[in-house]
């Protein structure tokens, strides 16, 4: 099995509505985003997927979140903007962006800090 990973980031504010504790208050994170794709064999070009292509797709989605208050934008106006939900949202959007290569997408990890990550895995 081969796995490729790109790393990107965005900054955003959020507050967790259903949570009692520090994170119920408005605060921000510099989120780090790890996106991985897997395949049992590379294509004839020797790649699972072009890093640049995967990075471009991911960054177009992150652009929609960057420097926003996540609670005010879809789908986080209705669901909690937790790292888990952000990971699942980015996974779905990247998969759509990958079109026919979407099945290669394996996981999206959202790092809220250097020590805390939530991953959505296919
Ligand atoms: Zn937070």
mmCIF file of N, CA and C and ligand atoms in Angstrom, residues 14 16 23 27-29 31 81 112, ligand 1:
data_model
loop_
_atom_site.group_PDB
_atom_site.id
_atom_site.type_symbol
_atom_site.label_atom_id
_atom_site.label_comp_id
_atom_site.label_asym_id
_atom_site.label_seq_id
_atom_site.Cartn_x
_atom_site.Cartn_y
_atom_site.Cartn_z
ATOM 1 N N UNK A 14 -14.027 29.714 16.407
ATOM 2 C CA UNK A 14 -15.230 28.907 16.603
ATOM 3 C C UNK A 14 -15.617 28.933 18.073
ATOM 4 N N UNK A 16 -17.956 26.100 20.641
ATOM 5 C CA UNK A 16 -18.740 24.862 20.674
ATOM 6 C C UNK A 16 -19.996 25.103 21.508
ATOM 7 N N UNK A 23 -14.025 25.684 25.699
ATOM 8 C CA UNK A 23 -14.305 25.762 24.261
ATOM 9 C C UNK A 23 -15.720 26.229 23.926
ATOM 10 N N UNK A 27 -13.125 31.473 20.484
ATOM 11 C CA UNK A 27 -11.664 31.431 20.463
ATOM 12 C C UNK A 27 -11.215 30.965 19.084
ATOM 13 N N UNK A 28 -9.920 31.001 18.851
ATOM 14 C CA UNK A 28 -9.435 30.645 17.524
ATOM 15 C C UNK A 28 -8.360 29.572 17.557
ATOM 16 N N UNK A 29 -8.123 28.991 16.376
ATOM 17 C CA UNK A 29 -7.044 28.019 16.220
ATOM 18 C C UNK A 29 -6.312 28.301 14.918
ATOM 19 N N UNK A 31 -5.327 25.951 12.552
ATOM 20 C CA UNK A 31 -5.534 24.532 12.267
ATOM 21 C C UNK A 31 -4.497 24.039 11.267
ATOM 22 N N UNK A 81 -18.796 23.033 15.160
ATOM 23 C CA UNK A 81 -17.524 23.171 14.446
ATOM 24 C C UNK A 81 -16.373 22.525 15.227
ATOM 25 N N UNK A 112 -5.762 20.772 16.020
ATOM 26 C CA UNK A 112 -6.154 22.021 16.685
ATOM 27 C C UNK A 112 -4.963 22.622 17.421
HETATM 28 ZN ZN1 LIG B 1 -11.434 25.233 19.756
#
